[in-house]
Each structure stands twice: as structure tokens, then as C-alpha cells.
Amino acid sequence: MSQHSILNIFIFSFFHLIFAIDVPLDPNIQKDLIQPPTITKQSVKNYIVDPRDNIEIECEAQGNPYPTFSWTRNGKFYNVAKDSRVSYRRYSGTLVIDIHGGGRPEDYEGDYQCFARNEHGTALSNKILLQVSKSPLWPKENLDPVVVNEGASLILQCNPPHGLPPPVIFWMSSSMEPITQDRRVSQGLNGDLYFSNVLRQDAQTDYSCNARSHFTHTIQQKNAYTLKVLTTRGVAERTPTFLLPTGTSSSKLVLRDEDLLLECIASGVPTPDIMWYKKGGELPNQKLKFENFNKTLRIVKVSEEDTGEYFCQASNRMGSIRHTISVRVKAAPYWLDEPKNLILAPGENGRLVCRANGSPKPTIQWLMNGEPITVPNPNFEVAGDTIIFREVQSGNSAVFQCNASNDHGYLLANAFVSILDVPSRMLGPRNQLIRVIEYNRTQLDCPFFGSPIPTLRWFKNGQGSNLDGGNYRVHENGTLEINTVRKEDQGKYTCVATNILGNAENTVRLEVKEPTRIVKGPEDQIAKRGSTVRLDCRVRSDPSLRLTVTWMKDESQLYISNKMKKEDDALTIFGVAEKDQGAYTCVAKTELDQDFAKAYLTIQDKPDPPMDLELTDLAERSVRLTWVPGDDNNSPITGFIIQFEENRYQSGTWHNLASVPGNVNTAVLRLSPYVNYQFRVLALNELGSSMPSPSSERYQTNGAAPEINPSDVRGVGTRKDNMEITWTPLNSTQVYGPNLRYNVKWRQRHTGEPWSNVTVWGNRHVVWHTPVYTQYEIRVQSENDFGKASEPGTVFGYSGEDLPSAPTNVKVYEPNRETVVLEWGPPEHPNGNLTAYTLRYQAFNGTRLSKAVVETLSLNQTKYIVHRTDPVSRYRFFLSGRTQVGAGEVKTVESPIKQDEAYTRNQVDIATQGWFIGLMCAVALLVLILLIVCFIKRSRGGKYPVREKKEVALGPEDQKEEDGSFDYSDEDNKPLQGSQTSLDGTIKQQESDDSLVDYGEGGEGQFNEDGSFIGQYTVKKDKDETEGNESSEATSPVNAIYSLA
């Protein structure tokens, strides 16, 4: 238990004592100690009561034994028992007078004084003057109308009947409307109504004085005054004169600690002004008040230094006058040294002192137990304002009264002298445990009592030496103070109290604990809005003490919201906002001590928007914009962006106009003609842009001809027979006037033809019926109702493109056995910008076709090399140019036919053999005969039986007719089946009139994705269609027969 707890339980100074004995409030001691009476509560000296309520005259006292009470009235003993309406409040000396039971309160008015007695003395109350509140009625009177000239001064007297306490005065009309008061018309302290000068409108109402009583709050109204104002043509101006006070000087007496009220009311035309001064010094401004439109000077709680001459000065433009008020400050008695209760042990000495001051100086009278001290007493000596006691004995207890009085009042104080003899005793709890933090100062309490006053000594751990001096100090009340507690001070301490009547002792055990310290506290931080902040608070404390860590924000307990995380050694705040800014304090607390660490968290945010936009320096092409910056939210403003909006072309769309540094709040803005401007400002800092400011007022500039022509003029064909002319139109600040339009001109370049032109309101125009991919000159000029822009520059454009013709000079050659080379030249008619070449090629060997390869070649490439995959196959190439429109005409070529020497050397030359030559001749003859027969049969339209009746299996062609015959009329150009052997020994399929080259070049043949030919051969009867093929065909026997037929 700490020393503060002990002091809260045991209060020593119940009475203020001169010497060493204090009587504690321990009930076990109180019941054994004598105490003369002491007055603890009483009514005020001037006691005014409400006549409607019961009357209570208070008198409360205490003593041991408990005192009895009696009263005097008007200096004589008041027998309470004889009046059935008067009684004492229970356990009190307070008188209760029952007015509700039918008593008249006026019958109980007078001076009352209370006496509280026990066997050890008598205490007195002040004399209490009891008065009953009175509210007398206003006397009936008939008031004649008040006739007054306009501009004259006037006093309407109130003269209220005397009341107790004085009533509150105010003026109203008979219809209960308040009279307006000002510098000209006002109410004085005496209740009268003063007019510095009367105006004709003052006659528009009547004037009634009203009095409101203090207790009943009833209002009495005097008969109303009626004014009749005599008007003249003009009111003459006059110098001021005083209505109150009269004359040039007056005097004022005021008592110390009361309020001084000085009043000056003057008349004059125009209404005078009142000023106050003090002769030879300054007015006391700290307790000075001017009231009633400067007509009343109030000084609160005056003192002797406020004595002097004050003067008021009334002045208007006609002159001024002065009135001097001599103020004297007197004083009822007031205490300098009020006598205090005195408790002594037998044989001790003491004194009572009663010092008071006042003006005039008060006289001091001593009384004992309510009676004047007229004869000497062997126990004490009266020496003016002091009573001296020497070697007092038991039985000398009494109550002494000191009365200090002068012409303005009196003071009465009670002080008792009590003689006690009590053995030493301990008052505090026994065997206390005191825990204290190391290096702190602590006090071990040992409350004790005894009379005579015991002596007290302290011992540690039963050692015989008294603890006093050095790190220890023993106070008079028995407390042992240890200036700096260390670990070695821990132990058991014993206090021993001794007087001539006996000894008493008590023990206190002291434990020393490690201090609580914040080893790492929070640090000041500047954080951006929305970031996460960590505030450290790492604590070290005594492990035997219960530690709690709390956080404060701006000196108030911090509420840990769901966006905060409180840990043992830190506080984390997620997504900080402006409301999180402030001073954070970490408080580490145990039951014995605490430590705290504070840091300030500053939150940076985007700035607040600027305010109060103002346009000044209005000119034809410029204006000055000024604004008031908003709060920078802890991040300095680095700049401002000024935006504008116009409501003719893009209403509601804001555009950046200018930017200025952050230390500037004004800018001269360059403006364009024919724009109805409205401005706003945005502030910038490190975190971004503020919200826009409120918009400024609008400012419209006059029109003018355009100064610039449209930009980004282009001429591009969208079809092969047109050219689309486009441009970027002027924006809203470049229009400069109404009806903006564009004059568009064009002509073919290098032809000298005249310009074509058209007026356009948009941003495009299409020229039709143009030759393919022809260059044009183009001009676009701005124009509005105020004129045209300067002559525009010339831009070159092109009409639309078409498909290109086939590449020229296409040839294929084989520089060696491993490669095939394709070369070509550009198309004769590109019909546009060539973008690339498309090459498709595939290898073939007879009817065997490999997978086609497709390549996109750059515009500058004119040669392509193919690396062979085998030495036998030939290659077929399809080449075309490409523009933006697409791929053009295809040129088809094949690699040349070349004998394979290696293959020939490896073969047997059977062509030189005799048997082979004879066999071939026979076969040729048979075939010729067969063809002649077939031709004849076909010419006749009949059918020629091939099989007759031979049992020969039918081939695929034979199955066309069930009877085994061929229908030659349906298959005039059917190629022969079988193959021929070339001269070099290779096997080659018999070729027809229509080669693959024909189909490729004519565009009729098609290849699928794997390169195979999927077109159908078409019978060609016109030999001219085969001209231009790179390889010629041998004449077939069938064609020879046709020619013969």
C-alpha cells in the first residue's frame, strides 16, 4: 500500500493547530478525546426571507460531548419552548419557524444569535438580522401629460416604493413593449428615465415604470407618462449639460470588495458622448467595465488603491463639460490572522492570535465562552490581539471569541483551547508491504498520536541505530523519506513512538522493483495517405509486476479500430487517413510506475482545391486570374494547373491552359478570340492533383479571322477511282469566330491544270473519278465570318491504288545441280506502291507433285534461290506483285528440262539392239493400224467391237459398255493410256495438248494447300492458246490422224 493510500485513510489535520498536536479522525481516538464546541454552519448576517415560506435560521456545531444549543433574540434569551411554531431541527441547533401553520413572518423579525455549549466551553454564531421581504404597492396617482419642446432634455421619474430587497426597475409602454434605450435615451441607476434630447417620435408611445420583486417575481406597473412634443422648424444645437449628477463635482463612498458604480448622464444636441478618466493615473482596466452606453463606470471589488478623483466628460460638436467625482474607499473589518483552535498537553505553552484590519481600524474584543474577559485569569494573559497560555493544566479547556468591529461592520471568530493527555499509539495499519521502483523517492508512513507529543525513531532489520540523515529523513509527522531507493534498501523497517505515558511501534516491509522503461519508442513519421505506419513501443519492466501497454492519441485514449493492429511491441495502422494524424503516446504502466514515449504522425495527402477565384486586368487577349491556395495537407504545393472550359463547341470539357509554380497564386492568361472562357485551378503536390476549384465567372473575347490553317492534311485513296482529303480541324480556341469552314483545293501534279475547290464545314472531302494512283497537290485554308487565314502550304497526296500487272523479265536457270534460281523485274504497271512479292512454287516429277511453298518477299528483292531436294524433279513458280489493294497478275514459269547424265550412264543402251528396234517397229505399225480403224469407225458414228468373243478380262476403260465396245463420240480427245520411254531411257507419261503450264498462266488451274493440282484438264482445240509456253509439246499420233482426216 502506497503512502498516498495511507494519507487518504488517515487525515491528520482536522483542525489547524499552532503547536505540534494534531487530533486525527480515528473514531477510536475521537471518542476518547474531549473537544469544545465549534460552529460549522450558520445563516448570513443579513438574512432576508420569503414571507410565503417557513423560516430556517441555521446553526450547526460539533464537539465532544455533543453540544447543546440556545438562542438570543434582540440580545435577550429566546425561549423556544414557549412558541409552538418554533422548533429545533433534529440533531441540530437550527431554528425552524412554521409560517405555513398561520404565523406572521413579520412577528419574527430581529437579531438572532446561536450558542453551542458543552462541559468544555461555549461557541457563538454571528448576530443574524432576520428581515422579511416586502413588496409594497405603488401609490395611486394621476399623471398629467408631459409637454416638452423638441430637442429639450427630459427626466421621467420612477420613485418606486421601498422594498426589501430593492426591486428591479425597468421601463415599458402600457402595452408591455420595452422602451428602446441608446445613447440618447437610457435608464439611470435610480430608476429614472433620461432623455438627452427629445425627438418628435418619442411621443408615439407612452412610458411606464415597472418594479419586479426579488422573491415573488411579481411586477408592479406605475401609471404611464404621456408625452406631448412641441415641434419647431429647426432644433437648435446646444452644448452638453449634466442631468446626473448635478453641479461640477460630487463624492462617493464605497466599501472595500464592493463594486464601485459612477454615473454621468448628459443632455445636449447632438447627443453627447461620455468619456471617463482618473486624475493622476490610469483606470484599472483589469477590473473595469463600461455600462449603459458608457454612462456608467463599474470597478469590480474595489480596494484602497482605487481611492481618488474620477471625472466624466460629456462632449459634442458644440463643446464639452466635465464633472469630478471624489471616491473614498472604506473597509469593514477583514482578517489578517484569524484565531485557530489550539490543542495542548498539560504543562505546555501556547497562544491565540486575532489580527484584523479595516477603515477605520477595527477594535479587538476577546470573550471566553461568550462572556467578555473583564478580570485577570491565572491560566492566560490577554495582550491586545493575543492571548498567551503558560503551563496549562487539565481542566483549562475553553472556547474564546475574538470580535473585530468598526463603523462599517464586525467579524466574530471562535477558537477553542483543549488540554489533552494521551499515551503513544499507532494509527496506521500494521505490517504494511510497500513496493517501490528503484531510484525513486519513497515515504514510509507511520501515523501516530499522543499527548504530550511522542518522539519517533526508525530502525531497519532490527538494528539498533536510528535511521536519520544521509539518504534518510524523518518528518515531524513520523514519515520516513528515502531520497533515492536502491536494491540494498529493501528490508523490514520499524517505527517506535514514545512519550511519558508509554511506547508504541509498527513495522513496514519495503520491496524494491526494477523500473519500467520504454527501450524503443515511436518516432515522428511523415506518411502518405493510404500507406501503412508502424509505431514501435518496446518495453522492459520488472517481471513480478503486471505490465499493460496502452496508446493515447492527442491526450485521449486511442480506440483500436479494425484497421489497426496492436502488438506487444508496436502499433500498426493500415491505410492511414487524415483523421489518423496526431500525437501518439505509448504508455507502459505497472501498478507502481509508468513510462511513456510520444511521437507525432503527419499524414500527407493531395492538396485541397484552391478557392476564391477572381478575374482582374481584363484585356482583349489576356486576363489575370488570382486564387487562394487550399491546405497543402502536409505536402508542399509544387504547382498549379489552370484549366478552361468554353460553352460554344465543347461545353463541359475542360482543357489545360497554363501551369505556374506552387509559390504563385496569380497568373496572366493568354486568350484566344471568340471564346466564352470559364476557369478553374488544380493544385499539385508530390501525391497528385487536388480536386478542381470552383469555377470562375465567365469572360468572353471578341472574334477575329483565323490565324492558322488545319494541320495533318492528307490525300489518300480509299478506292482506285477516288482520293479522300482529310485534316485535323481547328480546336475551340483556334476558331476565332462564327461559321468556321475550310476551303479545299486540289489538282494533278505536273499537269498545269487549274485548281478544283470546294468549301467544307467538316474535316474531310472525297474527290471521285480519279486515275489510278496519281499524285495530287492539295491545299486546305481556314475561314470564318471575320476572314480567312494565311495562304496554306501545299501537301501531296495520291489517288487510290489497283492491282499491279505481272512481274517482268521472269526467268529460271540452274547454275548447278543443287540450286534453281528465279529472277525477275518489277511490274510494268505497278498501279500503286508495291508492298511485296508473293511467290508460290513446288517441285514436280511427271504427275508427282510435292507440297507447295509460299513466300512473301520484300519489295527490293528480285532474285530467289531454291535448293534442290533431289536431282530429278523440276520446279514450277507462280510470282505476283502486291499493293495495298492485294496481289496482282501472276506470272508462271517452270525450270528447264535437263537430261540426267548420271542416270544415262548407269542404263543398258537397248535402243541400239536389233531385237528392240524390230519390236518397236511392229508395235508402232499395229498402233497405227488400230488408230486408223478407230478413226474410221468414229467418223461413221458406230461402235467397234474390241473383244469380239474372246474370253479376255475387261480393263477399267472396257467396262464403260456392257458389250465391251468404246464410244468414241463421247471421248474425242481422251489421252492414250500407258507411257513412253524417252530417248535417254527415262520413263515419261504421255503429254496432252494442255500442259500444266497452260493452266498456271491462264489462271484456270488451282492448287490445294499441299501443292497438288486440283483443276480439271480442259480439252483445248485452239492451238493458239498454247503459245508462249516455255516448253513445247511433241505432236501425238492422234493429232496427226486428225489432221489427215
PDB file of C-alpha atoms in Angstrom, residues 816-949:
ATOM      1  CA  ASN A 816      24.496 -26.072-110.813  1.00  0.00           C
ATOM      2  CA  ARG A 817      22.902 -29.387-109.911  1.00  0.00           C
ATOM      3  CA  GLU A 818      21.960 -28.254-106.394  1.00  0.00           C
ATOM      4  CA  THR A 819      20.150 -24.938-106.977  1.00  0.00           C
ATOM      5  CA  VAL A 820      17.444 -23.376-109.098  1.00  0.00           C
ATOM      6  CA  VAL A 821      17.462 -19.570-109.476  1.00  0.00           C
ATOM      7  CA  LEU A 822      14.398 -17.382-110.192  1.00  0.00           C
ATOM      8  CA  GLU A 823      14.986 -13.787-111.322  1.00  0.00           C
ATOM      9  CA  TRP A 824      12.509 -11.051-112.234  1.00  0.00           C
ATOM     10  CA  GLY A 825      11.927  -7.328-112.695  1.00  0.00           C
ATOM     11  CA  PRO A 826       9.202  -5.038-111.326  1.00  0.00           C
ATOM     12  CA  PRO A 827       5.762  -4.947-112.964  1.00  0.00           C
ATOM     13  CA  GLU A 828       5.404  -2.649-115.905  1.00  0.00           C
ATOM     14  CA  HIS A 829       2.267  -1.130-114.315  1.00  0.00           C
ATOM     15  CA  PRO A 830       2.563  -1.192-110.507  1.00  0.00           C
ATOM     16  CA  ASN A 831      -0.739   0.783-110.076  1.00  0.00           C
ATOM     17  CA  GLY A 832       0.334   1.891-106.612  1.00  0.00           C
ATOM     18  CA  ASN A 833       3.019   1.394-104.066  1.00  0.00           C
ATOM     19  CA  LEU A 834       4.323  -2.135-104.288  1.00  0.00           C
ATOM     20  CA  THR A 835       4.444  -3.586-100.789  1.00  0.00           C
ATOM     21  CA  ALA A 836       5.850  -7.085-101.509  1.00  0.00           C
ATOM     22  CA  TYR A 837       6.038 -10.058-103.892  1.00  0.00           C
ATOM     23  CA  THR A 838       4.161 -13.312-103.378  1.00  0.00           C
ATOM     24  CA  LEU A 839       5.976 -16.418-104.604  1.00  0.00           C
ATOM     25  CA  ARG A 840       4.450 -19.915-104.667  1.00  0.00           C
ATOM     26  CA  TYR A 841       6.475 -22.812-106.001  1.00  0.00           C
ATOM     27  CA  GLN A 842       6.502 -26.642-105.919  1.00  0.00           C
ATOM     28  CA  ALA A 843       8.594 -29.449-107.236  1.00  0.00           C
ATOM     29  CA  PHE A 844       7.122 -31.969-109.683  1.00  0.00           C
ATOM     30  CA  ASN A 845       8.225 -35.091-111.478  1.00  0.00           C
ATOM     31  CA  GLY A 846       5.777 -36.081-114.084  1.00  0.00           C
ATOM     32  CA  THR A 847       2.444 -36.215-112.289  1.00  0.00           C
ATOM     33  CA  ARG A 848       4.011 -36.378-108.864  1.00  0.00           C
ATOM     34  CA  LEU A 849       3.713 -33.035-107.111  1.00  0.00           C
ATOM     35  CA  SER A 850       5.390 -32.039-103.852  1.00  0.00           C
ATOM     36  CA  LYS A 851       3.905 -29.719-101.226  1.00  0.00           C
ATOM     37  CA  ALA A 852       3.697 -26.092-102.383  1.00  0.00           C
ATOM     38  CA  VAL A 853       5.824 -23.463-100.638  1.00  0.00           C
ATOM     39  CA  VAL A 854       4.524 -19.872-100.309  1.00  0.00           C
ATOM     40  CA  GLU A 855       6.949 -16.986 -99.617  1.00  0.00           C
ATOM     41  CA  THR A 856       6.355 -13.244 -99.131  1.00  0.00           C
ATOM     42  CA  LEU A 857       9.346 -11.387-100.500  1.00  0.00           C
ATOM     43  CA  SER A 858      10.427  -7.839 -99.824  1.00  0.00           C
ATOM     44  CA  LEU A 859       9.846  -5.098-102.341  1.00  0.00           C
ATOM     45  CA  ASN A 860      13.546  -4.763-103.159  1.00  0.00           C
ATOM     46  CA  GLN A 861      14.151  -8.469-103.770  1.00  0.00           C
ATOM     47  CA  THR A 862      14.455  -9.564-107.456  1.00  0.00           C
ATOM     48  CA  LYS A 863      16.068 -12.968-107.055  1.00  0.00           C
ATOM     49  CA  TYR A 864      15.137 -16.179-105.284  1.00  0.00           C
ATOM     50  CA  ILE A 865      17.236 -19.358-104.946  1.00  0.00           C
ATOM     51  CA  VAL A 866      15.755 -22.837-104.376  1.00  0.00           C
ATOM     52  CA  HIS A 867      17.974 -25.627-103.108  1.00  0.00           C
ATOM     53  CA  ARG A 868      17.052 -28.943-104.674  1.00  0.00           C
ATOM     54  CA  THR A 869      15.924 -31.856-102.588  1.00  0.00           C
ATOM     55  CA  ASP A 870      16.602 -34.358-105.414  1.00  0.00           C
ATOM     56  CA  PRO A 871      18.416 -34.218-108.750  1.00  0.00           C
ATOM     57  CA  VAL A 872      15.446 -35.240-110.939  1.00  0.00           C
ATOM     58  CA  SER A 873      12.438 -33.003-110.115  1.00  0.00           C
ATOM     59  CA  ARG A 874      11.646 -29.803-111.946  1.00  0.00           C
ATOM     60  CA  TYR A 875      10.145 -26.668-110.297  1.00  0.00           C
ATOM     61  CA  ARG A 876       7.107 -24.607-111.203  1.00  0.00           C
ATOM     62  CA  PHE A 877       6.979 -20.956-109.948  1.00  0.00           C
ATOM     63  CA  PHE A 878       3.939 -18.608-109.565  1.00  0.00           C
ATOM     64  CA  LEU A 879       5.060 -14.977-108.948  1.00  0.00           C
ATOM     65  CA  SER A 880       2.909 -11.842-108.449  1.00  0.00           C
ATOM     66  CA  GLY A 881       3.364  -8.282-107.086  1.00  0.00           C
ATOM     67  CA  ARG A 882       1.277  -6.882-104.220  1.00  0.00           C
ATOM     68  CA  THR A 883      -0.103  -3.416-103.372  1.00  0.00           C
ATOM     69  CA  GLN A 884      -2.367  -2.300-100.592  1.00  0.00           C
ATOM     70  CA  VAL A 885      -5.294  -3.490-102.686  1.00  0.00           C
ATOM     71  CA  GLY A 886      -3.971  -7.031-102.940  1.00  0.00           C
ATOM     72  CA  ALA A 887      -1.994  -9.457-105.129  1.00  0.00           C
ATOM     73  CA  GLY A 888      -1.777  -8.650-108.883  1.00  0.00           C
ATOM     74  CA  GLU A 889      -1.382 -10.658-112.067  1.00  0.00           C
ATOM     75  CA  VAL A 890       0.503 -13.992-111.676  1.00  0.00           C
ATOM     76  CA  LYS A 891       3.479 -14.951-113.791  1.00  0.00           C
ATOM     77  CA  THR A 892       4.090 -18.739-114.047  1.00  0.00           C
ATOM     78  CA  VAL A 893       7.389 -20.318-115.114  1.00  0.00           C
ATOM     79  CA  GLU A 894       8.995 -23.762-114.883  1.00  0.00           C
ATOM     80  CA  SER A 895      12.567 -24.808-114.545  1.00  0.00           C
ATOM     81  CA  PRO A 896      14.087 -26.108-117.853  1.00  0.00           C
ATOM     82  CA  ILE A 897      14.206 -29.804-118.870  1.00  0.00           C
ATOM     83  CA  LYS A 898      17.695 -31.244-118.381  1.00  0.00           C
ATOM     84  CA  GLN A 899      18.974 -34.795-119.075  1.00  0.00           C
ATOM     85  CA  ASP A 900      20.321 -36.672-116.140  1.00  0.00           C
ATOM     86  CA  GLU A 901      23.736 -37.850-117.349  1.00  0.00           C
ATOM     87  CA  ALA A 902      24.451 -39.912-114.321  1.00  0.00           C
ATOM     88  CA  TYR A 903      21.276 -41.873-114.789  1.00  0.00           C
ATOM     89  CA  THR A 904      22.005 -42.492-118.506  1.00  0.00           C
ATOM     90  CA  ARG A 905      25.452 -43.882-117.842  1.00  0.00           C
ATOM     91  CA  ASN A 906      24.053 -46.418-115.448  1.00  0.00           C
ATOM     92  CA  GLN A 907      21.449 -47.788-118.010  1.00  0.00           C
ATOM     93  CA  VAL A 908      21.874 -50.543-120.722  1.00  0.00           C
ATOM     94  CA  ASP A 909      21.604 -48.897-124.164  1.00  0.00           C
ATOM     95  CA  ILE A 910      18.886 -51.258-125.552  1.00  0.00           C
ATOM     96  CA  ALA A 911      17.915 -48.769-128.223  1.00  0.00           C
ATOM     97  CA  THR A 912      20.886 -49.939-130.288  1.00  0.00           C
ATOM     98  CA  GLN A 913      19.894 -53.573-130.078  1.00  0.00           C
ATOM     99  CA  GLY A 914      18.424 -55.110-133.241  1.00  0.00           C
ATOM    100  CA  TRP A 915      15.677 -57.028-131.488  1.00  0.00           C
ATOM    101  CA  PHE A 916      14.496 -53.889-129.739  1.00  0.00           C
ATOM    102  CA  ILE A 917      14.331 -51.912-132.996  1.00  0.00           C
ATOM    103  CA  GLY A 918      12.261 -54.659-134.720  1.00  0.00           C
ATOM    104  CA  LEU A 919       9.921 -54.932-131.769  1.00  0.00           C
ATOM    105  CA  MET A 920       9.300 -51.206-131.693  1.00  0.00           C
ATOM    106  CA  CYS A 921       8.555 -51.086-135.399  1.00  0.00           C
ATOM    107  CA  ALA A 922       5.973 -53.870-135.076  1.00  0.00           C
ATOM    108  CA  VAL A 923       4.311 -52.185-132.191  1.00  0.00           C
ATOM    109  CA  ALA A 924       4.230 -48.864-133.997  1.00  0.00           C
ATOM    110  CA  LEU A 925       2.661 -50.458-137.058  1.00  0.00           C
ATOM    111  CA  LEU A 926      -0.016 -52.194-135.025  1.00  0.00           C
ATOM    112  CA  VAL A 927      -0.851 -48.996-133.187  1.00  0.00           C
ATOM    113  CA  LEU A 928      -1.103 -47.061-136.438  1.00  0.00           C
ATOM    114  CA  ILE A 929      -3.442 -49.583-137.910  1.00  0.00           C
ATOM    115  CA  LEU A 930      -5.541 -49.605-134.813  1.00  0.00           C
ATOM    116  CA  LEU A 931      -5.810 -45.819-134.778  1.00  0.00           C
ATOM    117  CA  ILE A 932      -6.824 -45.688-138.438  1.00  0.00           C
ATOM    118  CA  VAL A 933      -9.567 -48.218-137.817  1.00  0.00           C
ATOM    119  CA  CYS A 934     -10.806 -46.372-134.779  1.00  0.00           C
ATOM    120  CA  PHE A 935     -10.836 -43.111-136.631  1.00  0.00           C
ATOM    121  CA  ILE A 936     -12.876 -44.556-139.470  1.00  0.00           C
ATOM    122  CA  LYS A 937     -15.356 -46.127-137.083  1.00  0.00           C
ATOM    123  CA  ARG A 938     -15.704 -42.896-135.142  1.00  0.00           C
ATOM    124  CA  SER A 939     -16.321 -40.921-138.289  1.00  0.00           C
ATOM    125  CA  ARG A 940     -19.224 -43.235-139.083  1.00  0.00           C
ATOM    126  CA  GLY A 941     -20.709 -42.970-135.541  1.00  0.00           C
ATOM    127  CA  GLY A 942     -20.650 -46.696-134.947  1.00  0.00           C
ATOM    128  CA  LYS A 943     -19.098 -48.886-132.397  1.00  0.00           C
ATOM    129  CA  TYR A 944     -16.157 -51.041-132.932  1.00  0.00           C
ATOM    130  CA  PRO A 945     -16.117 -54.320-131.058  1.00  0.00           C
ATOM    131  CA  VAL A 946     -12.766 -54.845-129.487  1.00  0.00           C
ATOM    132  CA  ARG A 947     -13.076 -58.154-127.768  1.00  0.00           C
ATOM    133  CA  GLU A 948     -15.337 -59.973-130.150  1.00  0.00           C
ATOM    134  CA  LYS A 949     -15.924 -63.253-128.387  1.00  0.00           C
TER     135      LYS A 949
END
